[in-house]
Coordinates of C-alpha atoms in Angstrom, one line a residue:
M1 CA 33.5 -46.0 103.0
D2 CA 36.8 -44.5 104.4
T3 CA 34.9 -43.2 107.4
V4 CA 33.3 -46.9 108.2
L5 CA 36.6 -48.4 108.0
S6 CA 38.1 -46.0 110.2
F7 CA 35.0 -46.7 113.2
L8 CA 35.7 -50.4 112.6
I9 CA 39.4 -50.2 113.2
W10 CA 38.8 -47.7 116.4
F11 CA 36.2 -50.4 117.5
L12 CA 38.3 -53.4 117.1
L13 CA 41.5 -51.1 119.1
V14 CA 38.8 -50.3 121.9
L15 CA 37.7 -54.1 122.3
A16 CA 41.8 -55.2 122.2
F17 CA 42.8 -52.5 124.5
P18 CA 40.0 -51.5 126.8
I19 CA 39.9 -48.0 128.4
H20 CA 40.3 -48.2 132.4
A21 CA 37.3 -47.4 134.0
R22 CA 37.5 -46.0 137.4
A23 CA 36.1 -49.4 138.8
D24 CA 39.8 -50.2 137.7
L25 CA 41.3 -48.2 140.3
P26 CA 42.1 -49.8 143.6
G27 CA 40.1 -50.6 146.6
T28 CA 36.4 -51.5 147.0
W29 CA 33.0 -49.8 148.7
E30 CA 30.2 -51.8 150.1
L31 CA 27.2 -50.5 151.7
L32 CA 26.6 -51.6 155.5
V33 CA 23.9 -50.0 156.6
P34 CA 21.1 -48.3 154.0
D35 CA 19.7 -46.1 157.0
A36 CA 21.3 -46.1 160.5
G37 CA 18.7 -43.3 161.8
I38 CA 21.2 -40.5 162.7
A39 CA 23.9 -38.9 160.8
S40 CA 26.9 -39.4 162.8
M41 CA 28.9 -36.8 163.6
H42 CA 31.4 -38.3 166.2
T43 CA 32.6 -41.9 165.6
A44 CA 34.8 -44.1 167.9
V45 CA 35.6 -48.2 167.3
T46 CA 34.9 -50.0 170.9
R47 CA 37.4 -53.0 172.3
F48 CA 34.4 -55.0 171.7
N49 CA 34.0 -54.5 167.8
T50 CA 31.1 -52.3 168.1
V51 CA 30.9 -48.7 166.9
I52 CA 29.9 -45.5 169.1
L53 CA 27.7 -43.1 166.3
L54 CA 27.2 -39.7 167.9
D55 CA 25.0 -36.9 166.9
R56 CA 23.9 -33.8 168.5
T57 CA 20.8 -33.5 170.7
N58 CA 19.3 -30.1 169.6
I59 CA 18.5 -31.3 166.0
G60 CA 15.1 -32.2 165.8
P61 CA 13.5 -35.8 165.0
S62 CA 16.0 -38.5 163.8
R63 CA 15.1 -41.4 161.7
K64 CA 16.0 -43.7 165.2
L65 CA 13.4 -43.9 168.2
L66 CA 14.1 -44.3 171.6
P67 CA 13.0 -47.4 173.3
K68 CA 9.3 -47.0 174.7
G69 CA 9.7 -45.2 178.3
H70 CA 12.9 -44.0 177.2
C71 CA 12.2 -40.1 176.0
R72 CA 14.7 -37.3 176.9
F73 CA 12.5 -34.5 178.2
D74 CA 14.4 -30.6 177.9
R75 CA 12.2 -27.4 178.4
N76 CA 15.0 -25.4 177.0
D77 CA 15.2 -27.4 173.7
A78 CA 13.6 -25.3 170.9
I79 CA 12.8 -28.0 168.8
L80 CA 11.8 -31.0 171.0
K81 CA 10.8 -30.6 174.7
R82 CA 9.7 -33.9 174.7
D83 CA 12.4 -35.9 172.6
C84 CA 12.0 -39.5 171.9
Y85 CA 14.3 -39.8 169.2
A86 CA 17.6 -41.4 169.5
H87 CA 20.9 -39.2 168.8
S88 CA 23.2 -41.8 169.3
V89 CA 23.6 -45.5 168.1
H90 CA 25.1 -48.6 169.2
F91 CA 26.7 -50.7 165.8
D92 CA 27.7 -54.2 165.7
I93 CA 30.4 -54.5 162.7
K94 CA 29.9 -58.2 162.7
T95 CA 26.1 -58.2 162.3
N96 CA 25.6 -54.5 161.0
Q97 CA 22.5 -54.3 163.8
L98 CA 22.1 -51.0 165.5
R99 CA 20.7 -50.0 169.1
P100 CA 19.5 -46.8 170.1
L101 CA 21.5 -44.8 172.6
K102 CA 20.2 -42.0 175.1
I103 CA 22.2 -39.2 175.2
L104 CA 20.9 -36.1 177.4
T105 CA 23.1 -33.0 176.8
D106 CA 24.0 -31.3 173.8
T107 CA 27.2 -32.6 172.0
W108 CA 27.1 -30.6 169.2
C109 CA 31.0 -30.2 168.1
S110 CA 31.8 -31.9 171.3
S111 CA 35.6 -34.1 171.5
G112 CA 36.4 -37.3 173.0
Q113 CA 39.1 -40.1 173.9
F114 CA 39.3 -43.8 175.1
L115 CA 40.8 -44.0 179.0
P116 CA 43.1 -46.6 179.8
D117 CA 40.4 -49.2 180.8
G118 CA 38.7 -48.6 177.5
T119 CA 36.0 -46.4 178.7
L120 CA 35.1 -43.5 176.4
L121 CA 35.6 -39.9 177.6
Q122 CA 33.5 -37.4 175.7
T123 CA 33.5 -34.1 176.7
G124 CA 31.7 -30.6 176.2
G125 CA 29.4 -29.3 173.2
D126 CA 27.0 -26.5 172.9
L127 CA 24.2 -24.9 175.4
D128 CA 23.8 -27.6 178.0
G129 CA 26.6 -29.5 177.2
L130 CA 29.4 -27.0 177.0
K131 CA 30.7 -28.1 180.4
K132 CA 29.6 -31.6 180.4
I133 CA 31.6 -34.4 181.0
R134 CA 30.1 -38.4 179.5
K135 CA 31.4 -41.4 180.1
F136 CA 30.6 -44.2 177.8
N137 CA 31.8 -47.8 179.2
P138 CA 31.6 -50.2 175.9
C139 CA 30.0 -53.4 176.0
D140 CA 29.5 -56.5 173.6
A141 CA 26.7 -56.3 171.0
N142 CA 24.4 -58.1 173.1
G143 CA 24.7 -56.1 175.9
S144 CA 22.5 -52.7 177.4
C145 CA 25.7 -50.1 178.2
D146 CA 24.6 -46.7 177.2
W147 CA 25.8 -43.0 178.1
E148 CA 26.3 -41.8 181.6
E149 CA 26.5 -38.0 181.9
L150 CA 28.6 -37.2 185.3
N151 CA 26.9 -35.4 187.7
D152 CA 29.7 -34.7 190.3
V153 CA 32.3 -32.9 187.9
E154 CA 32.2 -30.9 185.1
L155 CA 34.9 -29.1 182.9
A156 CA 36.4 -25.7 184.4
E157 CA 35.5 -24.2 180.8
G158 CA 33.0 -24.5 178.4
R159 CA 34.6 -26.3 175.5
W160 CA 33.0 -25.9 172.0
Y161 CA 35.3 -27.4 169.2
A162 CA 38.0 -28.5 171.5
T163 CA 40.4 -31.4 171.4
N164 CA 41.1 -34.4 173.4
Q165 CA 44.5 -36.2 174.0
I166 CA 45.4 -39.3 176.1
L167 CA 48.7 -38.6 177.7
P168 CA 51.7 -41.0 178.8
D169 CA 50.1 -41.0 182.6
G170 CA 46.7 -42.4 181.2
S171 CA 45.4 -38.8 181.7
I172 CA 43.6 -36.7 178.7
I173 CA 44.7 -33.3 178.3
I174 CA 41.6 -31.2 176.5
I175 CA 42.7 -28.2 174.4
G176 CA 40.8 -24.7 173.4
G177 CA 37.4 -24.6 171.8
R178 CA 35.5 -21.2 170.7
G179 CA 36.0 -18.7 173.0
S180 CA 38.2 -20.9 175.2
N181 CA 41.8 -20.4 174.8
T182 CA 42.8 -22.6 177.7
L183 CA 43.3 -26.5 178.5
E184 CA 42.8 -28.5 181.2
F185 CA 42.7 -32.2 182.1
F186 CA 40.8 -35.4 183.5
P187 CA 40.8 -36.0 186.2
P188 CA 40.7 -32.5 186.8
R189 CA 43.8 -31.3 188.4
P190 CA 43.5 -28.6 190.9
N191 CA 44.6 -25.3 188.9
G192 CA 41.7 -26.2 186.6
A193 CA 42.0 -24.1 182.9
V194 CA 45.4 -23.4 182.1
S195 CA 46.1 -20.2 180.1
F196 CA 47.2 -21.4 176.5
P197 CA 48.5 -18.1 174.6
F198 CA 49.3 -19.9 171.6
L199 CA 45.6 -20.0 170.8
V200 CA 45.2 -16.4 171.0
E201 CA 47.9 -16.0 168.6
T202 CA 46.4 -18.6 166.4
E203 CA 42.8 -16.9 166.0
D204 CA 42.0 -14.4 163.3
T205 CA 38.9 -13.0 162.0
Q206 CA 37.2 -16.5 161.2
M207 CA 39.0 -18.5 164.4
D208 CA 40.5 -21.2 162.4
N209 CA 42.1 -22.5 165.5
L210 CA 39.5 -24.5 166.7
Y211 CA 39.7 -28.3 167.2
P212 CA 43.4 -27.7 167.0
Y213 CA 45.4 -30.8 165.7
V214 CA 47.1 -32.5 168.6
H215 CA 49.4 -35.2 168.6
L216 CA 51.4 -36.9 171.4
L217 CA 55.3 -37.2 170.4
P218 CA 57.2 -39.9 171.9
N219 CA 59.5 -37.8 174.0
G220 CA 56.6 -36.8 176.0
H221 CA 55.4 -33.6 174.5
L222 CA 52.5 -32.3 172.1
F223 CA 52.9 -31.3 168.9
V224 CA 49.8 -28.6 168.7
F225 CA 49.0 -27.3 165.2
A226 CA 46.3 -24.5 164.8
N227 CA 45.8 -22.3 161.9
T228 CA 49.1 -22.1 160.2
K229 CA 51.3 -22.7 163.0
A230 CA 52.6 -25.3 165.2
V231 CA 54.4 -25.7 168.6
M232 CA 56.4 -28.3 170.9
Y233 CA 54.3 -28.0 174.2
D234 CA 55.4 -29.6 177.6
F235 CA 52.3 -29.7 179.3
T236 CA 54.1 -30.4 182.6
T237 CA 55.5 -27.5 182.9
N238 CA 53.1 -24.9 180.6
R239 CA 55.9 -24.1 178.1
I240 CA 56.2 -23.7 174.8
L241 CA 59.8 -25.5 173.8
K242 CA 59.8 -24.8 169.9
E243 CA 57.9 -22.9 167.6
Y244 CA 57.7 -24.2 164.2
P245 CA 57.8 -22.5 161.2
P246 CA 54.7 -21.3 159.6
L247 CA 53.0 -23.9 157.1
E248 CA 52.3 -22.0 153.8
G249 CA 49.2 -22.2 152.0
G250 CA 46.4 -20.6 154.3
P251 CA 45.0 -21.9 157.1
R252 CA 44.5 -25.5 157.9
N253 CA 41.8 -26.0 161.1
Y254 CA 38.0 -25.3 161.6
P255 CA 36.2 -23.8 159.8
S256 CA 39.0 -24.2 157.6
A257 CA 39.7 -27.7 158.3
G258 CA 41.6 -30.0 156.2
S259 CA 43.4 -33.1 158.2
S260 CA 46.3 -34.4 160.1
V261 CA 48.2 -37.4 161.4
M262 CA 51.2 -38.3 162.6
L263 CA 53.2 -41.1 160.8
A264 CA 53.8 -44.6 162.2
L265 CA 56.2 -44.4 165.0
E266 CA 59.0 -47.0 164.3
G267 CA 62.3 -47.7 165.1
D268 CA 63.8 -46.9 168.5
Y269 CA 61.2 -44.1 168.4
S270 CA 63.4 -41.0 168.5
A271 CA 61.6 -39.6 165.3
A272 CA 58.0 -38.5 164.7
E273 CA 56.7 -37.1 161.4
I274 CA 53.7 -35.0 161.2
V275 CA 51.6 -34.2 157.8
V276 CA 48.7 -31.8 157.4
C277 CA 47.1 -31.5 154.3
G278 CA 44.1 -29.6 152.5
G279 CA 42.2 -27.2 154.1
A280 CA 40.0 -23.8 153.1
Q281 CA 41.1 -20.5 151.4
Y282 CA 41.2 -17.7 154.2
G283 CA 38.1 -15.6 153.5
A284 CA 35.8 -18.5 152.3
F285 CA 33.7 -19.0 155.7
L286 CA 33.2 -15.3 156.3
Q287 CA 31.9 -14.9 152.5
R288 CA 30.1 -17.8 152.7
S289 CA 31.6 -19.0 149.9
T290 CA 30.8 -22.6 148.4
D291 CA 32.8 -22.6 145.3
T292 CA 36.2 -21.3 146.2
P293 CA 38.6 -24.0 145.5
A294 CA 40.0 -25.6 148.4
H295 CA 44.1 -26.2 149.2
G296 CA 45.5 -29.3 147.8
S297 CA 48.7 -29.1 149.7
C298 CA 50.3 -31.1 152.1
G299 CA 53.0 -30.3 154.6
R300 CA 55.1 -32.7 156.6
I301 CA 57.7 -32.2 158.9
L302 CA 60.1 -34.0 161.3
A303 CA 58.7 -32.6 165.0
M304 CA 61.8 -33.7 166.9
G305 CA 64.4 -33.1 164.5
P306 CA 67.1 -30.3 165.4
D307 CA 66.1 -27.4 162.5
P308 CA 62.5 -28.9 161.5
V309 CA 60.8 -27.6 157.9
W310 CA 58.0 -28.2 156.2
Q311 CA 58.2 -30.5 153.1
M312 CA 55.6 -29.6 150.9
E313 CA 53.7 -31.5 148.3
D314 CA 50.1 -31.6 146.5
M315 CA 47.5 -33.9 146.9
P316 CA 45.7 -35.1 143.5
F317 CA 43.0 -33.4 144.4
G318 CA 42.1 -29.9 146.5
R319 CA 40.3 -30.9 149.5
I320 CA 38.1 -29.5 152.4
M321 CA 37.0 -32.0 155.5
G322 CA 39.2 -34.5 154.3
D323 CA 39.8 -37.3 157.1
M324 CA 43.0 -38.5 157.3
V325 CA 43.1 -42.3 158.8
M326 CA 46.2 -44.2 159.5
L327 CA 46.1 -47.9 157.9
P328 CA 47.7 -51.0 159.7
N329 CA 50.3 -51.0 157.3
G330 CA 51.6 -47.3 157.8
D331 CA 49.9 -45.8 155.0
V332 CA 47.3 -42.8 155.2
L333 CA 43.6 -43.1 153.4
I334 CA 42.9 -39.6 152.8
I335 CA 38.9 -39.8 152.3
N336 CA 35.5 -37.7 152.7
G337 CA 35.3 -34.0 152.1
A338 CA 34.9 -31.3 149.1
M339 CA 37.0 -29.6 146.9
S340 CA 35.1 -26.3 146.8
G341 CA 33.9 -24.0 150.1
T342 CA 34.6 -24.2 153.5
Q343 CA 33.1 -25.9 156.7
G344 CA 30.3 -24.7 158.4
F345 CA 26.3 -25.6 157.2
E346 CA 25.4 -25.7 153.3
L347 CA 29.3 -24.1 152.7
A348 CA 30.6 -26.6 150.4
S349 CA 30.3 -28.0 146.9
N350 CA 31.9 -30.5 144.4
P351 CA 32.2 -33.3 146.7
C352 CA 35.5 -34.9 146.6
L353 CA 34.7 -38.5 145.9
Y354 CA 38.0 -39.9 145.2
P355 CA 39.9 -41.4 148.2
V356 CA 44.1 -40.9 148.1
L357 CA 46.5 -43.3 149.5
Y358 CA 49.7 -41.7 150.8
R359 CA 52.7 -43.6 151.0
P360 CA 55.2 -42.2 153.1
D361 CA 58.2 -44.4 152.2
Q362 CA 57.7 -43.1 148.6
P363 CA 59.7 -40.4 147.4
V364 CA 58.2 -37.0 146.6
G365 CA 55.9 -37.1 143.8
L366 CA 55.4 -40.6 143.9
R367 CA 53.4 -40.6 147.3
F368 CA 49.7 -40.2 146.3
M369 CA 47.8 -43.0 144.5
T370 CA 44.3 -42.2 143.5
L371 CA 42.0 -44.8 144.5
N372 CA 38.6 -46.0 143.3
P373 CA 35.9 -43.4 144.0
G374 CA 32.6 -43.7 146.3
T375 CA 29.0 -42.5 145.0
V376 CA 28.0 -40.9 148.4
P377 CA 29.1 -37.2 149.1
R378 CA 30.6 -37.0 152.7
L379 CA 31.1 -33.1 153.8
Y380 CA 30.2 -31.4 157.0
H381 CA 29.8 -33.5 159.9
S382 CA 31.2 -37.0 158.0
T383 CA 33.6 -39.3 159.9
A384 CA 35.8 -42.2 158.9
N385 CA 37.4 -44.9 161.3
L386 CA 39.7 -47.7 160.7
L387 CA 38.0 -51.2 161.6
P388 CA 39.7 -54.2 163.1
D389 CA 39.3 -55.8 159.9
G390 CA 41.2 -53.4 158.0
R391 CA 38.2 -52.0 156.3
V392 CA 37.2 -48.2 156.8
L393 CA 33.8 -47.3 158.4
L394 CA 32.6 -44.2 156.8
A395 CA 29.6 -42.3 158.3
G396 CA 27.6 -39.3 158.6
S397 CA 27.4 -35.8 156.6
N398 CA 25.0 -33.5 157.7
P399 CA 25.6 -30.0 155.9
H400 CA 22.1 -28.5 157.2
V401 CA 21.1 -27.2 160.6
L402 CA 18.7 -29.7 161.1
Y403 CA 17.9 -33.0 159.0
R404 CA 17.1 -32.4 155.6
F405 CA 16.7 -34.9 152.5
D406 CA 15.5 -32.9 149.8
A407 CA 18.9 -30.9 149.0
E408 CA 21.6 -31.5 146.9
F409 CA 23.6 -32.8 149.5
P410 CA 21.1 -34.3 151.7
T411 CA 21.5 -35.4 155.2
E412 CA 23.3 -38.8 155.1
L413 CA 22.5 -41.7 156.7
R414 CA 23.9 -44.9 155.0
I415 CA 26.8 -46.5 156.5
E416 CA 29.8 -47.8 154.1
A417 CA 32.9 -49.4 154.2
F418 CA 36.2 -48.9 151.8
S419 CA 38.4 -51.6 151.6
P420 CA 41.8 -50.9 150.8
E421 CA 43.5 -52.5 147.9
Y422 CA 45.4 -55.0 150.5
L423 CA 42.0 -56.5 151.3
A424 CA 41.9 -57.5 147.4
P425 CA 41.1 -61.2 146.9
D426 CA 44.4 -61.8 145.2
K427 CA 46.4 -61.1 148.3
A428 CA 44.5 -63.3 150.5
N429 CA 47.2 -65.9 150.4
I430 CA 49.6 -63.7 152.0
R431 CA 47.2 -62.6 154.7
P432 CA 48.2 -63.4 158.1
E433 CA 46.1 -64.4 160.6
I434 CA 46.7 -64.2 164.5
V435 CA 46.0 -67.2 166.4
E436 CA 48.3 -66.6 169.5
V437 CA 48.4 -63.1 171.2
P438 CA 48.4 -61.9 174.6
E439 CA 45.8 -60.1 175.9
T440 CA 47.7 -57.6 178.1
V441 CA 51.5 -56.5 177.7
R442 CA 53.6 -54.2 179.8
Y443 CA 55.7 -51.5 178.8
G444 CA 59.3 -52.9 178.0
G445 CA 58.5 -56.3 177.8
K446 CA 58.6 -59.1 175.4
F447 CA 55.7 -61.4 173.8
N448 CA 54.9 -63.9 171.3
V449 CA 52.3 -63.5 168.6
V450 CA 51.8 -66.6 166.5
V451 CA 50.1 -66.0 162.8
T452 CA 49.3 -68.5 160.0
V453 CA 50.1 -67.5 156.5
S454 CA 49.1 -69.5 153.4
L455 CA 51.8 -68.8 151.4
P456 CA 55.5 -69.2 153.0
V457 CA 56.6 -66.3 154.8
V458 CA 59.5 -64.2 153.0
G459 CA 60.9 -61.3 155.0
I460 CA 59.6 -59.4 158.2
V461 CA 56.0 -59.8 159.7
E462 CA 55.3 -56.6 161.4
V463 CA 53.4 -56.4 164.7
N464 CA 51.6 -53.1 164.7
L465 CA 49.5 -51.3 167.0
G466 CA 46.9 -48.8 166.0
S467 CA 44.6 -46.7 168.7
A468 CA 40.8 -46.3 168.4
P469 CA 40.6 -42.5 168.2
F470 CA 37.7 -40.5 168.2
A471 CA 36.9 -38.9 164.8
T472 CA 34.9 -35.8 164.5
H473 CA 35.5 -32.5 162.2
S474 CA 38.1 -34.4 159.8
F475 CA 40.5 -35.0 162.5
S476 CA 41.1 -38.0 164.6
Q477 CA 41.7 -37.1 168.0
G478 CA 44.3 -39.7 169.8
Q479 CA 45.1 -41.4 166.5
R480 CA 48.2 -43.6 166.7
L481 CA 50.0 -46.3 164.8
V482 CA 53.2 -47.9 166.3
K483 CA 55.3 -50.4 164.7
L484 CA 56.9 -52.6 167.4
A485 CA 60.2 -54.5 167.3
V486 CA 60.1 -57.9 166.1
T487 CA 62.3 -60.8 165.4
S488 CA 62.3 -62.8 162.0
A489 CA 58.9 -65.2 161.8
V490 CA 60.2 -68.7 162.9
P491 CA 57.9 -71.5 161.8
D492 CA 56.6 -73.6 164.4
G493 CA 54.4 -76.0 162.6
D494 CA 51.4 -76.5 160.7
G495 CA 52.2 -73.5 158.8
R496 CA 52.1 -71.4 162.0
Y497 CA 55.0 -68.7 162.8
R498 CA 56.1 -67.3 165.9
I499 CA 57.2 -63.7 166.3
E500 CA 59.0 -62.5 169.1
V501 CA 57.9 -59.3 170.1
T502 CA 59.3 -56.2 172.3
A503 CA 56.4 -54.0 173.8
P504 CA 56.4 -50.4 173.3
P505 CA 59.3 -48.8 175.9
N506 CA 56.7 -46.5 177.8
G507 CA 53.7 -44.4 177.8
M508 CA 55.1 -41.6 175.8
V509 CA 55.3 -43.9 172.5
V510 CA 52.2 -45.9 173.7
P511 CA 49.6 -44.5 176.2
P512 CA 48.3 -46.9 178.4
G513 CA 45.0 -48.6 177.0
Y514 CA 43.3 -50.8 174.2
Y515 CA 45.0 -51.0 171.0
M516 CA 44.6 -53.2 167.6
A517 CA 47.2 -55.4 167.2
F518 CA 47.6 -56.1 163.4
A519 CA 49.9 -58.6 162.0
V520 CA 51.2 -57.4 158.6
N521 CA 53.0 -59.5 156.0
Q522 CA 54.1 -57.5 152.9
G523 CA 51.8 -54.9 153.6
V524 CA 49.0 -56.6 154.1
P525 CA 47.5 -56.5 157.7
S526 CA 45.4 -59.5 159.5
V527 CA 42.1 -59.2 161.2
A528 CA 43.2 -57.2 164.5
R529 CA 43.6 -58.9 168.1
W530 CA 42.4 -56.2 170.9
I531 CA 45.5 -56.1 173.4
H532 CA 45.7 -53.9 176.4
V533 CA 49.0 -51.8 177.2
S534 CA 49.8 -50.9 180.7
Y535 CA 52.4 -50.2 183.3
I536 CA 51.1 -53.1 185.4

């Protein structure tokens, strides 16, 4: 009888105080496309609110056919000499419709960056793509834009696992790559490939200096991180201006990569903080160990400070191959990846299904928040990209040499979206809507943004510019969030508020190009409007 009574008391307590299920954690998931036809190794969002998804060409049949009469012929392809399958697609985020694209040369582990005119520059790869330069001039969802392979220019050196970064003048710097301890520029400069000894110094017996983390600092120099070391680099004079202390905790770049972001630039833009999180233990790649625990540590450093040191903190989970996505309000979403193993084909296990929110303005120890877990493992060759509506697009994961669907972690063709807590229904009444914004702004000028909000505005409504990076291998090349100087929102009638905004001062703070302009009210972003930042 006592046992029965105890059970009844326990049952009533459970009903009165339910245990929080994982669905109660912040954030929601949605399946956008059950079968995209390709696994996206590289992903970029365009100013037309479309997304370019790109795999590699020498991977055999995908699940998406090219249009009739558009097959690719390559006598050197070891698998398909007549290839009628798409290895890139054009995705419309409004309708979730896909259109196959044709890529000719191999884009395996390549790099990319948007040019000031909104064209995607895509560089390197393997085999016949090693020195190739490609362009994609985006169009709206009804257009027929496709890849263009440049035949009148090529890279000075082969670039496989390199990193691209747009510079203040709108040119692109391309750094590193397997067997390439150099850098070069696009448009090409007369000196071709330039020696970059830092990459030699950071190479170890399993490489660990590939896909270096490159951030353009607001002083016009580059923060370059590889393996465990970082430097401030003046690309105009080819000089190392500063060597930072090593980051403890083991290697952080491919094939042991975690991820990295530069936190939001704001105020007078005189400070820039870099965060590097996660990674594999040294030796996991050489030993092909799938169960070696990943790093859970993060380092954060004031890159332009007089005596910078790494401030260490720990994520809730160890994570290899996690993507770090700058959200419109300045928080960072850490998503995808595994808790054991390393990068490479079939070298990771224990998927990390829990996203984590990193809140930079909170004290150490309170910055990480665990979010609602997903159900789709996204391991090697997966991507994460911020969308203009504030969601984060998740695509890819193919830890196999070819497409394989009968494995523990199969090739992943589903496209998902994760909605951070700021998109929860109970925040809809404070979510702003941009109703007026200029299409083009010039450096240093002032312009107005008009928003509507259901509830009265209290405090400042931010206007923040987010870049559209090129995401691959757990690093978003060219990722940037800049909080512009604004005045208080002034009522403008009919629930409208007018905000005076000061454009960024120069291309060191915001390189020329197209950006997502978000109005952010109490941490809740609007749907972005695309604006073009330029010198003229």
